[in-house]
Tab-separated table of C-alpha atoms in Angstrom:
chain	number	residue	atom	x	y	z
A	284	MET	CA	-9.586	14.818	-20.034
A	285	LEU	CA	-6.631	12.576	-19.294
A	286	LEU	CA	-6.012	13.546	-15.677
A	287	ARG	CA	-8.772	12.767	-13.208
A	288	GLU	CA	-8.817	14.064	-9.635
A	289	TYR	CA	-10.149	12.067	-6.693
A	290	GLY	CA	-10.698	13.730	-3.354
A	291	ARG	CA	-13.091	11.592	-1.306
A	292	LYS	CA	-11.616	11.308	2.148
A	293	HIS	CA	-10.821	7.759	3.153
A	294	SER	CA	-12.435	6.187	0.082
A	295	GLY	CA	-12.233	2.404	-0.177
A	296	ALA	CA	-10.269	0.133	2.144
A	297	LEU	CA	-7.091	0.774	4.091
A	298	LYS	CA	-4.245	0.438	1.597
A	299	VAL	CA	-0.708	-0.843	1.954
A	300	ARG	CA	2.431	-0.006	0.014
A	301	ASP	CA	5.572	-2.159	0.165
A	302	PHE	CA	9.237	-1.185	0.072
A	303	ASP	CA	12.587	-2.864	0.476
A	304	PHE	CA	13.805	-2.503	4.062
A	305	GLU	CA	15.969	0.610	3.716
A	306	VAL	CA	17.659	1.039	7.093
A	307	LYS	CA	21.154	2.083	8.087
A	308	ALA	CA	21.451	-0.609	10.743
A	309	VAL	CA	19.366	-2.437	13.306
A	310	GLY	CA	20.975	-1.793	16.670
A	311	ASP	CA	21.327	-4.280	19.479
A	312	ASP	CA	18.870	-2.124	21.425
A	313	GLY	CA	16.201	-2.489	18.719
A	314	THR	CA	16.577	0.966	17.201
A	315	PHE	CA	16.939	1.754	13.517
A	316	SER	CA	16.229	4.539	11.044
A	317	GLY	CA	15.194	4.507	7.418
A	318	TYR	CA	12.715	5.401	4.700
A	319	GLY	CA	9.182	4.096	4.954
A	320	SER	CA	8.211	5.655	1.624
A	321	VAL	CA	10.104	7.055	-1.355
A	322	PHE	CA	8.740	9.823	-3.555
A	323	GLY	CA	8.476	9.735	-7.336
A	324	THR	CA	8.902	5.976	-7.817
A	325	VAL	CA	6.240	4.002	-9.681
A	326	ASP	CA	5.446	0.859	-7.710
A	327	SER	CA	4.126	-2.484	-8.953
A	328	TYR	CA	0.571	-1.145	-8.681
A	329	GLY	CA	1.260	1.818	-10.983
A	330	GLU	CA	1.162	4.376	-8.174
A	331	ILE	CA	3.487	7.212	-7.159
A	332	VAL	CA	3.647	9.020	-3.824
A	333	ALA	CA	4.049	12.756	-4.405
A	334	PRO	CA	6.266	14.983	-2.230
A	335	GLY	CA	4.165	16.533	0.505
A	336	ALA	CA	1.669	13.660	0.582
A	337	PHE	CA	2.254	13.066	4.301
A	338	THR	CA	2.562	16.705	5.431
A	339	GLU	CA	-0.927	17.148	6.885
A	340	SER	CA	-1.049	13.667	8.372
A	341	LEU	CA	2.296	14.097	10.156
A	342	ALA	CA	1.131	17.412	11.618
A	343	GLU	CA	-2.058	15.787	12.913
A	344	ILE	CA	-0.102	12.872	14.387
A	345	ALA	CA	2.272	15.275	16.152
A	346	ALA	CA	-0.659	17.267	17.548
A	347	LYS	CA	-2.164	14.113	19.054
A	348	GLY	CA	1.138	13.207	20.701
A	349	ARG	CA	0.748	9.559	19.780
A	350	PRO	CA	3.525	7.722	17.898
A	351	VAL	CA	2.943	5.826	14.670
A	352	PRO	CA	3.003	2.110	15.532
A	353	ILE	CA	5.327	-0.484	14.077
A	354	LEU	CA	3.144	-3.505	13.383
A	355	TRP	CA	4.208	-7.051	12.640
A	356	GLN	CA	2.999	-8.017	9.150
A	357	HIS	CA	0.139	-5.428	9.240
A	358	ARG	CA	-1.516	-7.228	12.159
A	359	SER	CA	-3.267	-4.573	14.207
A	360	GLY	CA	-3.209	-6.834	17.248
A	361	GLU	CA	0.583	-7.221	17.120
A	362	PRO	CA	2.287	-3.853	17.656
A	363	ILE	CA	6.021	-4.372	18.178
A	364	GLY	CA	7.342	-0.832	18.478
A	365	ALA	CA	6.920	2.795	17.510
A	366	TRP	CA	8.143	5.343	14.973
A	367	THR	CA	9.429	8.738	16.058
A	368	ASN	CA	10.849	11.795	14.284
A	369	LEU	CA	8.934	10.978	11.108
A	370	LYS	CA	9.489	13.697	8.527
A	371	GLU	CA	9.533	14.272	4.801
A	372	ASP	CA	12.784	15.144	3.063
A	373	GLN	CA	13.652	15.390	-0.621
A	374	ARG	CA	13.747	11.624	-0.971
A	375	GLY	CA	10.735	10.464	0.995
A	376	LEU	CA	9.310	9.709	4.436
A	377	PHE	CA	12.154	9.195	6.920
A	378	GLY	CA	11.963	8.207	10.551
A	379	ASP	CA	13.458	6.453	13.549
A	380	GLY	CA	12.018	3.147	14.689
A	381	GLU	CA	12.305	1.346	17.991
A	382	LEU	CA	11.405	-2.297	18.523
A	383	LEU	CA	10.292	-2.864	22.120
A	384	ILE	CA	12.510	-5.886	22.590
A	385	ALA	CA	12.557	-5.611	26.396
A	386	ASP	CA	8.791	-5.822	26.721
A	387	VAL	CA	7.254	-7.526	23.661
A	388	ALA	CA	8.092	-11.107	22.681
A	389	GLN	CA	7.177	-10.612	19.008
A	390	ALA	CA	9.441	-7.558	18.895
A	391	ARG	CA	12.364	-9.706	20.024
A	392	GLU	CA	11.624	-12.204	17.262
A	393	ALA	CA	11.303	-9.435	14.671
A	394	HIS	CA	14.571	-7.898	15.880
A	395	ALA	CA	16.440	-11.182	15.510
A	396	LEU	CA	15.027	-11.716	12.009
A	397	ALA	CA	15.824	-8.160	10.922
A	398	LYS	CA	19.387	-8.406	12.242
A	399	ARG	CA	19.894	-11.549	10.150
A	400	LYS	CA	18.237	-9.885	7.123
A	401	ILE	CA	15.532	-12.536	7.006
A	402	VAL	CA	12.869	-9.860	7.339
A	403	THR	CA	13.608	-7.410	4.532
A	404	GLY	CA	10.482	-5.350	3.997
A	405	LEU	CA	8.795	-2.179	5.169
A	406	SER	CA	5.153	-1.612	4.299
A	407	ILE	CA	3.030	1.414	5.147
A	408	GLY	CA	-0.678	1.307	5.898
A	409	TYR	CA	-2.556	4.427	4.858
A	410	TRP	CA	-5.819	5.991	3.743
A	411	VAL	CA	-5.959	7.954	0.497
A	412	ARG	CA	-7.322	11.470	0.943
A	413	GLU	CA	-6.503	12.832	-2.489
A	414	SER	CA	-5.066	11.390	-5.691
A	415	SER	CA	-5.006	11.995	-9.427
A	416	TYR	CA	-5.113	9.445	-12.220
A	417	ASP	CA	-3.513	9.887	-15.632
A	418	GLU	CA	-5.537	7.856	-18.126
A	419	LYS	CA	-2.797	8.137	-20.748
A	420	THR	CA	0.022	6.665	-18.658
A	421	GLY	CA	-2.112	4.565	-16.313
A	422	ILE	CA	-0.314	6.049	-13.304
A	423	ARG	CA	-2.060	7.210	-10.156
A	424	THR	CA	-0.329	9.943	-8.136
A	425	LEU	CA	-1.079	9.896	-4.411
A	426	THR	CA	-1.063	13.534	-3.326
A	427	LYS	CA	-2.496	13.422	0.196
A	428	LEU	CA	-2.346	10.414	2.521
A	429	ASP	CA	-3.280	9.610	6.105
A	430	LEU	CA	-0.469	7.528	7.585
A	431	VAL	CA	-1.811	4.792	9.880
A	432	GLU	CA	1.121	2.453	10.532
A	433	ILE	CA	4.430	1.190	9.151
A	434	SER	CA	4.963	-2.566	9.363
A	435	LEU	CA	7.875	-4.928	9.177
A	436	VAL	CA	6.997	-7.579	6.583
A	437	THR	CA	8.745	-10.715	5.420
A	438	PHE	CA	7.970	-10.495	1.706
A	439	PRO	CA	7.526	-6.999	0.250
A	440	ALA	CA	5.224	-7.018	-2.788
A	441	ASN	CA	5.061	-10.798	-3.231
A	442	ASP	CA	2.747	-12.298	-5.845
A	443	ASP	CA	0.276	-13.822	-3.388
A	444	ALA	CA	-0.111	-10.527	-1.563
A	445	ARG	CA	-0.721	-8.725	-4.860
A	446	VAL	CA	-3.414	-11.187	-5.953
A	447	GLU	CA	-5.192	-11.072	-2.602
A	448	SER	CA	-4.940	-7.279	-2.634
A	449	VAL	CA	-6.844	-7.105	-5.931
A	450	LYS	CA	-9.588	-9.367	-4.574
A	451	PHE	CA	-9.791	-7.341	-1.372
A	452	LYS	CA	-10.094	-4.048	-3.225
A	453	LEU	CA	-12.892	-5.293	-5.456
A	454	ALA	CA	-14.754	-6.841	-2.529
A	455	HIS	CA	-14.650	-3.491	-0.722
A	456	GLY	CA	-15.776	-1.354	-3.645
A	457	GLU	CA	-12.379	-0.112	-4.804
A	458	LEU	CA	-10.857	-0.427	-8.270
A	459	PRO	CA	-7.280	-1.662	-8.706
A	460	THR	CA	-4.991	0.191	-11.092
A	461	GLU	CA	-4.752	-0.928	-14.730
A	462	ARG	CA	-1.264	-2.355	-14.232
A	463	GLU	CA	-2.275	-4.114	-11.036
A	464	MET	CA	-5.315	-5.675	-12.685
A	465	GLU	CA	-3.421	-6.812	-15.772
A	466	LYS	CA	-0.735	-8.464	-13.612
A	467	TYR	CA	-3.440	-10.154	-11.580
A	468	LEU	CA	-5.181	-11.553	-14.667
A	469	ARG	CA	-1.885	-12.830	-16.091
A	470	GLU	CA	-1.022	-14.492	-12.777
A	471	VAL	CA	-4.333	-16.379	-12.590
A	472	GLY	CA	-4.065	-17.717	-16.135
A	473	PHE	CA	-5.322	-15.143	-18.652
A	474	SER	CA	-3.298	-14.650	-21.823
A	475	LYS	CA	-1.478	-11.349	-22.271
A	476	SER	CA	-3.863	-10.229	-25.024
A	477	LYS	CA	-7.021	-11.119	-23.078
A	478	ALA	CA	-5.752	-9.447	-19.912
A	479	ALA	CA	-4.789	-6.306	-21.814
A	480	GLY	CA	-8.124	-6.287	-23.642
A	481	PHE	CA	-10.119	-6.520	-20.443
A	482	VAL	CA	-8.142	-3.699	-18.856
A	483	ALA	CA	-8.389	-1.485	-21.941
A	484	HIS	CA	-12.156	-1.805	-22.208
A	485	GLY	CA	-13.897	-3.150	-19.115
A	486	LEU	CA	-11.736	-1.731	-16.323
A	487	THR	CA	-11.266	1.642	-17.971
A	488	GLU	CA	-15.020	2.053	-18.330
A	489	LEU	CA	-15.595	1.073	-14.706
A	490	ARG	CA	-12.976	3.610	-13.635
A	491	ARG	CA	-14.719	6.369	-15.578
A	492	ARG	CA	-17.931	5.590	-13.721
A	493	GLU	CA	-16.290	5.228	-10.300
A	494	SER	CA	-16.259	8.927	-9.478
A	495	ASP	CA	-19.950	9.293	-10.381
A	496	ARG	CA	-21.394	6.975	-7.745
A	497	ASP	CA	-20.728	5.494	-4.351
A	498	PRO	CA	-18.157	2.732	-5.081
A	499	ALA	CA	-19.489	0.591	-2.255
A	500	ASN	CA	-22.819	0.334	-4.098
A	501	ASN	CA	-21.433	-0.051	-7.616
A	502	PRO	CA	-23.084	-3.112	-9.231
A	503	GLY	CA	-20.314	-3.316	-11.834
A	504	LEU	CA	-17.653	-3.699	-9.165
A	505	LYS	CA	-19.732	-6.268	-7.295
A	506	ALA	CA	-20.202	-8.363	-10.433
A	507	LEU	CA	-16.479	-8.213	-11.209
A	508	SER	CA	-15.602	-9.113	-7.627
A	509	ASP	CA	-17.991	-12.090	-7.641
A	510	THR	CA	-16.594	-13.332	-10.958
A	511	LEU	CA	-12.936	-13.171	-9.927
A	512	ALA	CA	-13.349	-14.326	-6.335
A	513	GLY	CA	-12.669	-17.945	-7.214
A	514	PHE	CA	-9.426	-17.365	-9.090
A	515	SER	CA	-6.035	-18.107	-7.553
A	516	LEU	CA	-2.433	-18.185	-8.702
A	517	LYS	CA	-1.480	-20.676	-11.408
A	518	SER	CA	0.387	-23.727	-10.215
A	519	ALA	CA	4.045	-23.766	-11.115
């Protein structure tokens, strides 16, 4: 079977997904609007967000009457504003953001940087409720997500963030995608053939076993995490 379904609620660690900062304009009052997520686009991790992935989460957020926070660089202790009117359209997840520039010092700094286009990234933090994985294409489709926050970030999808993300996933019992793992291995010094060989055999086998046991107690993942923990990016 090429397509595998995963439906464990909130499995693994909180995940992030980066995008270019797609906003119409950042107003002098700190308001802006734009897409925090786009449907149907394969990202650098080999994942796609499916239309409707946020439907249930948005309904639950609306019922609670609490806005989705804008965080600075995914730092939970540094909220700088709030998202309102979040909704799905044909393209993706669209909403209005407001930086609290009158009350929060970091929001004023973020506003100045965004106005000058120094800060150019949006990144969502979310839990995966449901997803499917196509073993033939190596693409994971995210079909149901819990939206937690949408951050302003300086570098969307930079190499260091990708490498640390792989380490973090393994340390917390979660497997990276095949594409993500191969990029990671290439970045830390493995040849293309060795990286591809590891992904084709070792990672694929671990993925097949992942749904059959608690990933947090998977000895294979722990061994892989321990082995790769000491690797870092190659020097230029």
